Every structure is written in C-alpha cells, then in structure tokens.
C-alpha cells in the first residue's frame, strides 16, 4: 500500500513520442515510478498529435500469509526439534529467517533446542510477516531397573534411576521388595 509501483511503456513507433498517465502532463520518458496501486489511463501521442490510450492496472501486492506452522518437540534437552511451515501470497520469492539467522531449506528449520523462536518472512516487495513459535521440550524416557542385588559383588549393587542425558530425576517415593 505504498507508492512504490512503476510503469514502463513500450511503443512500436519510437520517434517523437510523448507519454502521460493522466492525459494532461506529457513527458518524453516512457517510465513512471512512485505510483500507488490503482488504475491508470496511459496516453501516447506523437508529433502529429495522434493519440492512443490504454487502461493499465497496477495491483497492490498481497502480503505473505502463513498457511501452516508446526513445531516438533526437542527430546531430552537436545537440539533435535524442528519447525515446519508453509507460506503463500507475497510478491516473488519469499525468504524466511529464524531469529534473524540463515535461510532454511525445504520450508523447515531443523536441529532446534527447546525454546521460543521468531520466524520472519519477507517477499521481494519487502512485505514482512513475523510470527513467534515455541519448540516444546519432551521429557526423556526414564530407565528404572526392575531388579538389583546389593550384595557387594560389583554387579547391579546400586539401584539408580536414570535418563538418557544422565540427569537424576526427582523421586517422590519408591518401594523395594525382597522375594
């Protein structure tokens, strides 16, 4: 919705032509810029005052629109989450960045840690669309042994609950039974 459109007129007869987009103010240049979206009557006249008119419409560019955006959780505190998106509209090629970083491949960002990200889309007309998305974290599976033998032989003497990352989960209560 800015005055950044342009119009170049190509005519078959090139000598002594004058160009106008309002039918009154003629110029020798066949290029008009700083135009808003809208309808224009292009008039061409030659040295003999013969004129030709044609209606031209400069359309407003459509801003980019997010069609789909999904986040896959990062599991066990690792950088294995992802964001997948689909964008439509806009003018020309649409580029995407994540937290102002490099451009993605195949409409996704991979190897992401748990957290909040700013996804920005910009088209060739400099129309920008920004969205914030969270990559959730998924808890690690917990390994709980079903037996142990605290007999001092060095094998399975210690009862230890573990996760893949080696962290020690909080234990609220547990019971041990001897057969």
Short mmCIF file of N, CA and C in Angstrom, two decimals:
data_model
loop_
_atom_site.label_atom_id
_atom_site.label_comp_id
_atom_site.label_asym_id
_atom_site.label_seq_id
_atom_site.Cartn_x
_atom_site.Cartn_y
_atom_site.Cartn_z
N UNK A 1 0.81 -1.20 0.00
CA UNK A 1 0.00 0.00 0.00
C UNK A 1 0.85 1.27 0.00
N UNK A 2 2.00 1.18 -0.58
CA UNK A 2 2.87 2.36 -0.69
C UNK A 2 2.95 2.79 -2.15
N UNK A 3 3.49 3.97 -2.35
CA UNK A 3 3.70 4.47 -3.72
C UNK A 3 5.06 4.02 -4.20
N UNK A 4 5.16 2.71 -4.49
CA UNK A 4 6.43 2.17 -4.96
C UNK A 4 6.27 1.34 -6.23
N UNK A 5 5.13 1.51 -6.90
CA UNK A 5 4.91 0.83 -8.17
C UNK A 5 5.54 1.61 -9.31
N UNK A 6 5.72 0.93 -10.44
CA UNK A 6 6.29 1.60 -11.60
C UNK A 6 5.63 1.07 -12.88
N UNK A 7 5.82 1.85 -13.94
CA UNK A 7 5.19 1.53 -15.22
C UNK A 7 6.13 1.94 -16.33
N UNK A 8 6.46 0.99 -17.22
CA UNK A 8 7.28 1.29 -18.40
C UNK A 8 6.43 1.02 -19.64
N UNK A 9 6.38 2.00 -20.53
CA UNK A 9 5.55 1.92 -21.73
C UNK A 9 6.45 1.63 -22.92
N UNK A 10 6.13 0.56 -23.66
CA UNK A 10 6.87 0.23 -24.88
C UNK A 10 5.93 0.43 -26.07
N UNK A 11 6.36 1.27 -26.99
CA UNK A 11 5.54 1.56 -28.18
C UNK A 11 6.29 1.16 -29.43
N UNK A 12 5.55 0.82 -30.49
CA UNK A 12 6.18 0.42 -31.75
C UNK A 12 6.86 1.58 -32.45
N UNK A 13 6.26 2.75 -32.38
CA UNK A 13 6.79 3.95 -33.02
C UNK A 13 7.58 4.72 -31.97
N UNK A 14 8.88 4.87 -32.16
CA UNK A 14 9.71 5.38 -31.08
C UNK A 14 10.15 6.84 -31.24
N UNK A 15 9.96 7.44 -32.38
CA UNK A 15 10.48 8.80 -32.60
C UNK A 15 9.42 9.83 -32.23
N UNK A 16 9.80 10.80 -31.39
CA UNK A 16 8.94 11.93 -31.06
C UNK A 16 7.70 11.59 -30.25
N UNK A 17 7.73 10.54 -29.48
CA UNK A 17 6.57 10.18 -28.68
C UNK A 17 6.59 10.88 -27.33
N UNK A 18 5.39 11.18 -26.84
CA UNK A 18 5.20 11.76 -25.52
C UNK A 18 4.27 10.81 -24.75
N UNK A 19 4.51 10.71 -23.45
CA UNK A 19 3.77 9.75 -22.62
C UNK A 19 3.11 10.47 -21.45
N UNK A 20 1.90 9.96 -21.08
CA UNK A 20 1.18 10.53 -19.95
C UNK A 20 0.40 9.42 -19.26
N UNK A 21 0.24 9.56 -17.95
CA UNK A 21 -0.63 8.60 -17.23
C UNK A 21 -1.88 9.28 -16.69
N UNK A 22 -2.01 10.60 -16.96
CA UNK A 22 -3.22 11.31 -16.54
C UNK A 22 -3.90 12.03 -17.71
N UNK A 23 -3.35 11.89 -18.92
CA UNK A 23 -3.93 12.52 -20.11
C UNK A 23 -3.61 13.99 -20.25
N UNK A 24 -2.87 14.59 -19.33
CA UNK A 24 -2.57 16.02 -19.38
C UNK A 24 -1.06 16.30 -19.35
N UNK A 25 -0.38 15.77 -18.40
CA UNK A 25 1.05 16.04 -18.22
C UNK A 25 1.87 15.02 -19.01
N UNK A 26 2.37 15.46 -20.18
CA UNK A 26 3.13 14.56 -21.05
C UNK A 26 4.62 14.74 -20.80
N UNK A 27 5.35 13.63 -21.02
CA UNK A 27 6.81 13.65 -20.88
C UNK A 27 7.42 12.78 -21.95
N UNK A 28 8.70 13.00 -22.23
CA UNK A 28 9.38 12.22 -23.25
C UNK A 28 9.86 10.86 -22.71
N UNK A 29 9.99 10.73 -21.41
CA UNK A 29 10.39 9.46 -20.80
C UNK A 29 9.20 8.50 -20.79
N UNK A 30 9.47 7.21 -21.08
CA UNK A 30 8.40 6.21 -21.10
C UNK A 30 8.30 5.45 -19.77
N UNK A 31 8.86 6.02 -18.72
CA UNK A 31 8.90 5.35 -17.42
C UNK A 31 8.27 6.24 -16.35
N UNK A 32 7.38 5.65 -15.56
CA UNK A 32 6.74 6.36 -14.45
C UNK A 32 6.99 5.52 -13.19
N UNK A 33 7.40 6.19 -12.12
CA UNK A 33 7.62 5.46 -10.88
C UNK A 33 6.94 6.18 -9.72
N UNK A 34 7.09 5.65 -8.54
CA UNK A 34 6.43 6.15 -7.33
C UNK A 34 4.91 6.17 -7.48
N UNK A 35 4.38 5.11 -8.08
CA UNK A 35 2.94 5.01 -8.31
C UNK A 35 2.29 4.11 -7.25
N UNK A 36 1.12 4.52 -6.82
CA UNK A 36 0.32 3.71 -5.91
C UNK A 36 -0.45 2.67 -6.72
N UNK A 37 -0.92 1.65 -6.07
CA UNK A 37 -1.77 0.67 -6.74
C UNK A 37 -3.03 1.37 -7.21
N UNK A 38 -3.51 1.00 -8.41
CA UNK A 38 -4.71 1.62 -8.93
C UNK A 38 -4.78 1.51 -10.44
N UNK A 39 -5.77 2.17 -11.01
CA UNK A 39 -6.00 2.16 -12.45
C UNK A 39 -5.46 3.45 -13.07
N UNK A 40 -4.73 3.32 -14.17
CA UNK A 40 -4.14 4.46 -14.86
C UNK A 40 -4.50 4.40 -16.33
N UNK A 41 -4.78 5.58 -16.90
CA UNK A 41 -5.01 5.68 -18.34
C UNK A 41 -3.70 6.16 -18.96
N UNK A 42 -3.06 5.25 -19.69
CA UNK A 42 -1.79 5.58 -20.35
C UNK A 42 -2.12 6.17 -21.71
N UNK A 43 -1.58 7.36 -21.97
CA UNK A 43 -1.79 8.03 -23.25
C UNK A 43 -0.44 8.24 -23.92
N UNK A 44 -0.39 7.90 -25.21
CA UNK A 44 0.81 8.12 -26.02
C UNK A 44 0.40 9.02 -27.17
N UNK A 45 1.21 10.06 -27.43
CA UNK A 45 0.93 10.90 -28.60
C UNK A 45 2.24 11.14 -29.36
N UNK A 46 2.09 11.33 -30.68
CA UNK A 46 3.27 11.60 -31.49
C UNK A 46 3.32 13.08 -31.87
N UNK A 47 4.29 13.44 -32.71
CA UNK A 47 4.47 14.83 -33.12
C UNK A 47 3.27 15.38 -33.88
N UNK A 48 2.43 14.52 -34.46
CA UNK A 48 1.26 14.96 -35.21
C UNK A 48 0.00 15.00 -34.34
N UNK A 49 0.20 14.86 -33.04
CA UNK A 49 -0.87 14.89 -32.06
C UNK A 49 -1.85 13.71 -32.17
N UNK A 50 -1.40 12.62 -32.82
CA UNK A 50 -2.19 11.38 -32.86
C UNK A 50 -1.98 10.67 -31.53
N UNK A 51 -3.08 10.20 -30.94
CA UNK A 51 -3.00 9.61 -29.61
C UNK A 51 -3.55 8.20 -29.57
N UNK A 52 -3.04 7.46 -28.61
CA UNK A 52 -3.55 6.13 -28.32
C UNK A 52 -3.62 6.01 -26.80
N UNK A 53 -4.70 5.38 -26.34
CA UNK A 53 -4.89 5.24 -24.89
C UNK A 53 -5.11 3.78 -24.54
N UNK A 54 -4.67 3.46 -23.34
CA UNK A 54 -4.91 2.11 -22.83
C UNK A 54 -5.01 2.18 -21.31
N UNK A 55 -5.95 1.42 -20.79
CA UNK A 55 -6.14 1.36 -19.34
C UNK A 55 -5.17 0.32 -18.77
N UNK A 56 -4.42 0.70 -17.73
CA UNK A 56 -3.46 -0.18 -17.08
C UNK A 56 -3.78 -0.21 -15.59
N UNK A 57 -3.72 -1.39 -14.99
CA UNK A 57 -3.95 -1.53 -13.55
C UNK A 57 -2.66 -1.99 -12.89
N UNK A 58 -2.25 -1.25 -11.88
CA UNK A 58 -1.12 -1.66 -11.04
C UNK A 58 -1.74 -2.23 -9.79
N UNK A 59 -1.54 -3.52 -9.60
CA UNK A 59 -2.15 -4.20 -8.46
C UNK A 59 -1.29 -4.05 -7.22
N UNK A 60 -1.96 -4.03 -6.10
CA UNK A 60 -1.27 -4.00 -4.81
C UNK A 60 -0.76 -5.40 -4.53
N UNK A 61 0.42 -5.48 -3.99
CA UNK A 61 0.96 -6.80 -3.67
C UNK A 61 0.25 -7.36 -2.46
N UNK A 62 0.08 -8.67 -2.48
CA UNK A 62 -0.52 -9.35 -1.34
C UNK A 62 0.59 -9.69 -0.35
N UNK A 63 0.40 -9.44 0.90
CA UNK A 63 1.44 -9.79 1.87
C UNK A 63 1.53 -11.31 2.03
N UNK A 64 2.67 -11.80 2.50
CA UNK A 64 2.77 -13.24 2.78
C UNK A 64 1.77 -13.65 3.85
N UNK A 65 1.27 -14.87 3.75
CA UNK A 65 0.31 -15.42 4.71
C UNK A 65 0.81 -16.79 5.14
N UNK A 66 0.83 -17.05 6.44
CA UNK A 66 1.23 -18.36 6.95
C UNK A 66 0.05 -19.31 6.80
N UNK A 67 0.24 -20.37 6.02
CA UNK A 67 -0.80 -21.38 5.82
C UNK A 67 -0.70 -22.47 6.89
N UNK A 68 0.53 -22.79 7.29
CA UNK A 68 0.74 -23.87 8.26
C UNK A 68 2.04 -23.60 8.98
N UNK A 69 2.06 -23.85 10.28
CA UNK A 69 3.28 -23.76 11.06
C UNK A 69 3.17 -24.77 12.20
N UNK A 70 4.15 -25.67 12.29
CA UNK A 70 4.12 -26.72 13.29
C UNK A 70 5.50 -26.87 13.90
N UNK A 71 5.54 -27.15 15.18
CA UNK A 71 6.81 -27.39 15.88
C UNK A 71 6.84 -28.84 16.37
N UNK A 72 7.99 -29.47 16.19
CA UNK A 72 8.23 -30.80 16.72
C UNK A 72 9.09 -30.64 17.97
N UNK A 73 8.74 -31.30 19.06
CA UNK A 73 9.48 -31.10 20.31
C UNK A 73 10.94 -31.52 20.22
N UNK A 74 11.75 -30.85 21.03
CA UNK A 74 13.14 -31.25 21.23
C UNK A 74 13.12 -32.26 22.38
N UNK A 75 13.67 -33.43 22.15
CA UNK A 75 13.60 -34.51 23.12
C UNK A 75 14.88 -34.58 23.94
N UNK A 76 14.73 -34.76 25.20
CA UNK A 76 15.84 -34.97 26.15
C UNK A 76 16.82 -33.81 26.19
N UNK A 77 16.35 -32.59 26.01
CA UNK A 77 17.23 -31.43 26.11
C UNK A 77 18.22 -31.30 24.97
N UNK A 78 18.03 -32.03 23.89
CA UNK A 78 18.95 -31.97 22.76
C UNK A 78 18.43 -31.02 21.69
N UNK A 79 19.25 -30.74 20.69
CA UNK A 79 18.87 -29.89 19.56
C UNK A 79 18.29 -30.77 18.46
N UNK A 80 17.15 -31.37 18.72
CA UNK A 80 16.53 -32.25 17.73
C UNK A 80 15.07 -31.87 17.45
N UNK A 81 14.68 -30.66 17.82
CA UNK A 81 13.35 -30.16 17.50
C UNK A 81 13.35 -29.55 16.11
N UNK A 82 12.16 -29.23 15.60
CA UNK A 82 12.07 -28.62 14.27
C UNK A 82 10.83 -27.75 14.15
N UNK A 83 10.86 -26.87 13.15
CA UNK A 83 9.70 -26.06 12.78
C UNK A 83 9.48 -26.27 11.29
N UNK A 84 8.26 -26.61 10.92
CA UNK A 84 7.87 -26.80 9.53
C UNK A 84 6.79 -25.78 9.23
N UNK A 85 6.86 -25.12 8.06
CA UNK A 85 5.89 -24.08 7.74
C UNK A 85 5.56 -24.09 6.26
N UNK A 86 4.42 -23.49 5.93
CA UNK A 86 4.02 -23.22 4.55
C UNK A 86 3.53 -21.78 4.49
N UNK A 87 4.02 -21.03 3.51
CA UNK A 87 3.66 -19.63 3.35
C UNK A 87 3.18 -19.42 1.92
N UNK A 88 2.13 -18.61 1.76
CA UNK A 88 1.62 -18.28 0.43
C UNK A 88 1.51 -16.77 0.30
N UNK A 89 1.11 -16.34 -0.88
CA UNK A 89 0.94 -14.91 -1.12
C UNK A 89 2.27 -14.23 -1.35
N UNK A 90 2.30 -12.96 -1.08
CA UNK A 90 3.52 -12.20 -1.26
C UNK A 90 3.84 -11.95 -2.72
N UNK A 91 4.92 -11.22 -2.95
CA UNK A 91 5.36 -10.90 -4.29
C UNK A 91 6.70 -11.57 -4.53
N UNK A 92 6.78 -12.39 -5.55
CA UNK A 92 8.03 -13.06 -5.88
C UNK A 92 8.42 -14.08 -4.84
N UNK A 93 9.73 -14.29 -4.74
CA UNK A 93 10.25 -15.28 -3.80
C UNK A 93 10.12 -14.77 -2.36
N UNK A 94 9.72 -15.67 -1.48
CA UNK A 94 9.60 -15.33 -0.05
C UNK A 94 10.76 -15.99 0.68
N UNK A 95 11.49 -15.18 1.44
CA UNK A 95 12.60 -15.68 2.22
C UNK A 95 12.19 -15.76 3.68
N UNK A 96 12.74 -16.72 4.39
CA UNK A 96 12.41 -16.90 5.81
C UNK A 96 13.68 -16.90 6.63
N UNK A 97 13.55 -16.38 7.85
CA UNK A 97 14.67 -16.44 8.78
C UNK A 97 14.14 -16.76 10.17
N UNK A 98 15.00 -17.37 10.96
CA UNK A 98 14.64 -17.75 12.32
C UNK A 98 15.56 -17.01 13.26
N UNK A 99 14.98 -16.13 14.09
CA UNK A 99 15.78 -15.28 14.98
C UNK A 99 16.88 -14.56 14.20
N UNK A 100 16.55 -14.10 12.99
CA UNK A 100 17.46 -13.36 12.10
C UNK A 100 18.63 -14.20 11.63
N UNK A 101 18.51 -15.53 11.66
CA UNK A 101 19.58 -16.40 11.20
C UNK A 101 19.36 -16.84 9.77
N UNK A 102 20.21 -17.73 9.32
CA UNK A 102 20.27 -18.18 7.93
C UNK A 102 18.93 -18.66 7.39
N UNK A 103 18.85 -18.71 6.08
CA UNK A 103 17.64 -19.14 5.40
C UNK A 103 17.50 -20.66 5.46
N UNK A 104 16.27 -21.14 5.56
CA UNK A 104 16.06 -22.58 5.69
C UNK A 104 16.05 -23.28 4.33
N UNK A 105 16.04 -24.58 4.41
CA UNK A 105 15.91 -25.43 3.22
C UNK A 105 14.61 -26.21 3.37
N UNK A 106 13.86 -26.33 2.30
CA UNK A 106 12.64 -27.15 2.28
C UNK A 106 11.58 -26.74 3.30
N UNK A 107 11.37 -25.46 3.49
CA UNK A 107 10.30 -24.96 4.37
C UNK A 107 10.38 -25.48 5.79
N UNK A 108 11.58 -25.64 6.31
CA UNK A 108 11.71 -26.08 7.69
C UNK A 108 13.02 -25.61 8.29
N UNK A 109 13.02 -25.57 9.61
CA UNK A 109 14.24 -25.34 10.38
C UNK A 109 14.44 -26.58 11.22
N UNK A 110 15.63 -27.12 11.21
CA UNK A 110 15.93 -28.36 11.91
C UNK A 110 16.94 -28.11 13.02
N UNK A 111 17.15 -29.12 13.84
CA UNK A 111 18.15 -29.13 14.91
C UNK A 111 17.96 -27.95 15.87
N UNK A 112 16.74 -27.81 16.34
CA UNK A 112 16.42 -26.72 17.26
C UNK A 112 16.29 -27.22 18.69
N UNK A 113 16.75 -26.42 19.62
CA UNK A 113 16.59 -26.71 21.03
C UNK A 113 15.20 -26.25 21.48
N UNK A 114 14.79 -26.71 22.64
CA UNK A 114 13.54 -26.23 23.22
C UNK A 114 13.64 -24.73 23.43
N UNK A 115 12.57 -24.00 23.11
CA UNK A 115 12.56 -22.56 23.34
C UNK A 115 11.63 -21.83 22.40
N UNK A 116 11.64 -20.52 22.51
CA UNK A 116 10.79 -19.65 21.70
C UNK A 116 11.61 -19.06 20.57
N UNK A 117 11.04 -19.04 19.37
CA UNK A 117 11.74 -18.57 18.18
C UNK A 117 10.88 -17.53 17.45
N UNK A 118 11.54 -16.56 16.82
CA UNK A 118 10.86 -15.58 15.99
C UNK A 118 11.10 -15.94 14.53
N UNK A 119 10.03 -16.24 13.84
CA UNK A 119 10.06 -16.64 12.44
C UNK A 119 9.63 -15.44 11.60
N UNK A 120 10.48 -15.01 10.66
CA UNK A 120 10.20 -13.82 9.84
C UNK A 120 10.19 -14.21 8.37
N UNK A 121 9.17 -13.75 7.65
CA UNK A 121 9.06 -13.96 6.21
C UNK A 121 9.11 -12.60 5.53
N UNK A 122 9.83 -12.50 4.42
CA UNK A 122 9.89 -11.24 3.67
C UNK A 122 9.87 -11.57 2.18
N UNK A 123 9.03 -10.84 1.44
CA UNK A 123 8.94 -11.09 0.00
C UNK A 123 9.76 -10.04 -0.76
N UNK A 124 9.76 -10.13 -2.08
CA UNK A 124 10.57 -9.22 -2.91
C UNK A 124 10.08 -7.78 -2.85
N UNK A 125 8.83 -7.56 -2.44
CA UNK A 125 8.30 -6.20 -2.29
C UNK A 125 8.58 -5.65 -0.89
N UNK A 126 9.35 -6.41 -0.11
CA UNK A 126 9.74 -6.03 1.26
C UNK A 126 8.57 -6.08 2.24
N UNK A 127 7.49 -6.78 1.88
CA UNK A 127 6.41 -7.02 2.84
C UNK A 127 6.89 -8.07 3.83
N UNK A 128 6.70 -7.79 5.10
CA UNK A 128 7.24 -8.65 6.14
C UNK A 128 6.12 -9.20 7.01
N UNK A 129 6.27 -10.45 7.40
CA UNK A 129 5.35 -11.13 8.30
C UNK A 129 6.18 -11.81 9.37
N UNK A 130 5.84 -11.59 10.63
CA UNK A 130 6.60 -12.17 11.74
C UNK A 130 5.67 -12.97 12.63
N UNK A 131 6.14 -14.11 13.08
CA UNK A 131 5.38 -14.96 13.98
C UNK A 131 6.32 -15.55 15.02
N UNK A 132 5.82 -15.70 16.23
CA UNK A 132 6.60 -16.33 17.29
C UNK A 132 6.05 -17.73 17.51
N UNK A 133 6.95 -18.70 17.61
CA UNK A 133 6.54 -20.09 17.82
C UNK A 133 7.46 -20.71 18.86
N UNK A 134 6.88 -21.58 19.67
CA UNK A 134 7.65 -22.28 20.69
C UNK A 134 7.91 -23.72 20.26
N UNK A 135 9.16 -24.14 20.43
CA UNK A 135 9.50 -25.54 20.25
C UNK A 135 9.45 -26.15 21.65
N UNK A 136 8.47 -27.02 21.89
CA UNK A 136 8.35 -27.58 23.23
C UNK A 136 9.46 -28.59 23.50
N UNK A 137 9.66 -28.87 24.75
CA UNK A 137 10.60 -29.91 25.14
C UNK A 137 9.83 -31.15 25.54
N UNK A 138 10.33 -32.28 25.14
CA UNK A 138 9.71 -33.54 25.54
C UNK A 138 10.62 -34.18 26.57
N UNK A 139 10.03 -34.74 27.58
CA UNK A 139 10.82 -35.35 28.64
C UNK A 139 11.51 -36.62 28.13
N UNK A 140 12.63 -36.88 28.72
CA UNK A 140 13.38 -38.08 28.36
C UNK A 140 12.73 -39.30 28.99
N UNK A 141 12.83 -40.42 28.31
CA UNK A 141 12.35 -41.64 28.96
C UNK A 141 13.22 -41.93 30.19
N UNK A 142 12.61 -42.43 31.19
CA UNK A 142 13.33 -42.74 32.42
C UNK A 142 13.54 -44.25 32.49
N UNK A 143 14.77 -44.63 32.80
CA UNK A 143 15.09 -46.05 32.97
C UNK A 143 15.03 -46.36 34.46
N UNK A 144 14.14 -47.28 34.83
CA UNK A 144 14.02 -47.73 36.20
C UNK A 144 14.32 -49.23 36.20
N UNK A 145 15.41 -49.64 36.83
CA UNK A 145 15.71 -51.08 36.85
C UNK A 145 14.63 -51.83 37.63
N UNK A 146 14.36 -53.07 37.21
CA UNK A 146 13.34 -53.85 37.90
C UNK A 146 13.95 -54.81 38.93
N UNK A 147 15.27 -54.88 38.96
CA UNK A 147 15.96 -55.69 39.98
C UNK A 147 17.29 -55.04 40.31
N UNK A 148 17.84 -55.38 41.49
CA UNK A 148 19.22 -55.05 41.83
C UNK A 148 19.65 -56.01 42.94
N UNK A 149 20.94 -56.14 43.08
CA UNK A 149 21.46 -57.10 44.07
C UNK A 149 22.54 -56.43 44.91
N UNK A 150 22.16 -55.81 46.00
CA UNK A 150 23.14 -55.10 46.83
C UNK A 150 23.97 -56.05 47.71
N UNK A 151 24.69 -56.98 47.03
CA UNK A 151 25.45 -57.98 47.76
C UNK A 151 26.96 -57.72 47.73
N UNK A 152 27.40 -56.60 47.15
CA UNK A 152 28.82 -56.25 47.15
C UNK A 152 29.66 -56.97 46.12
N UNK A 153 29.03 -57.66 45.15
CA UNK A 153 29.84 -58.36 44.14
C UNK A 153 30.23 -57.46 42.96
N UNK A 154 29.83 -56.17 42.98
CA UNK A 154 30.18 -55.23 41.92
C UNK A 154 29.24 -55.25 40.73
N UNK A 155 28.25 -56.13 40.74
CA UNK A 155 27.29 -56.21 39.64
C UNK A 155 25.89 -55.85 40.17
N UNK A 156 25.32 -54.82 39.60
CA UNK A 156 23.96 -54.38 39.95
C UNK A 156 23.80 -54.13 41.45
N UNK A 157 24.86 -53.63 42.08
CA UNK A 157 24.79 -53.34 43.51
C UNK A 157 24.04 -52.06 43.81
N UNK A 158 23.99 -51.14 42.86
CA UNK A 158 23.41 -49.83 43.10
C UNK A 158 22.09 -49.70 42.35
N UNK A 159 21.06 -49.29 43.06
CA UNK A 159 19.77 -49.01 42.44
C UNK A 159 19.79 -47.56 42.00
N UNK A 160 19.75 -47.31 40.67
CA UNK A 160 19.87 -45.95 40.16
C UNK A 160 18.86 -45.73 39.03
N UNK A 161 18.01 -44.71 39.20
CA UNK A 161 17.06 -44.32 38.15
C UNK A 161 17.77 -43.29 37.28
N UNK A 162 17.73 -43.49 35.94
CA UNK A 162 18.49 -42.64 35.03
C UNK A 162 17.66 -42.20 33.83
N UNK A 163 18.15 -41.15 33.17
CA UNK A 163 17.61 -40.70 31.89
C UNK A 163 18.73 -40.73 30.86
N UNK A 164 18.38 -40.53 29.62
CA UNK A 164 19.37 -40.55 28.55
C UNK A 164 20.44 -39.48 28.76
N UNK A 165 20.06 -38.34 29.29
CA UNK A 165 21.02 -37.25 29.47
C UNK A 165 21.88 -37.43 30.71
N UNK A 166 21.62 -38.47 31.49
CA UNK A 166 22.41 -38.70 32.68
C UNK A 166 21.93 -37.90 33.88
N UNK A 167 20.84 -37.15 33.73
CA UNK A 167 20.33 -36.38 34.86
C UNK A 167 19.65 -37.32 35.84
N UNK A 168 19.57 -36.91 37.06
CA UNK A 168 18.89 -37.70 38.09
C UNK A 168 17.51 -37.12 38.32
N UNK A 169 16.47 -37.86 37.96
CA UNK A 169 15.12 -37.34 38.17
C UNK A 169 14.78 -37.33 39.66
N UNK A 170 13.83 -36.49 40.01
CA UNK A 170 13.38 -36.40 41.39
C UNK A 170 12.47 -37.58 41.69
N UNK A 171 12.75 -38.25 42.78
CA UNK A 171 11.95 -39.41 43.19
C UNK A 171 11.09 -38.99 44.37
N UNK A 172 9.79 -39.10 44.20
CA UNK A 172 8.88 -38.74 45.28
C UNK A 172 8.74 -39.89 46.29
N UNK A 173 8.64 -41.12 45.82
CA UNK A 173 8.58 -42.28 46.71
C UNK A 173 8.86 -43.53 45.89
N UNK A 174 9.37 -44.54 46.56
CA UNK A 174 9.55 -45.83 45.90
C UNK A 174 9.56 -46.91 46.97
N UNK A 175 9.28 -48.13 46.54
CA UNK A 175 9.25 -49.27 47.43
C UNK A 175 10.13 -50.37 46.86
N UNK A 176 10.87 -51.06 47.72
CA UNK A 176 11.71 -52.18 47.29
C UNK A 176 11.22 -53.42 48.03
N UNK A 177 11.03 -54.50 47.29
CA UNK A 177 10.54 -55.74 47.88
C UNK A 177 11.61 -56.80 47.68
N UNK A 178 11.81 -57.61 48.68
CA UNK A 178 12.74 -58.76 48.62
C UNK A 178 11.90 -60.01 48.43
N UNK A 179 12.28 -60.84 47.49
CA UNK A 179 11.47 -62.01 47.28
C UNK A 179 11.76 -63.00 48.37
#
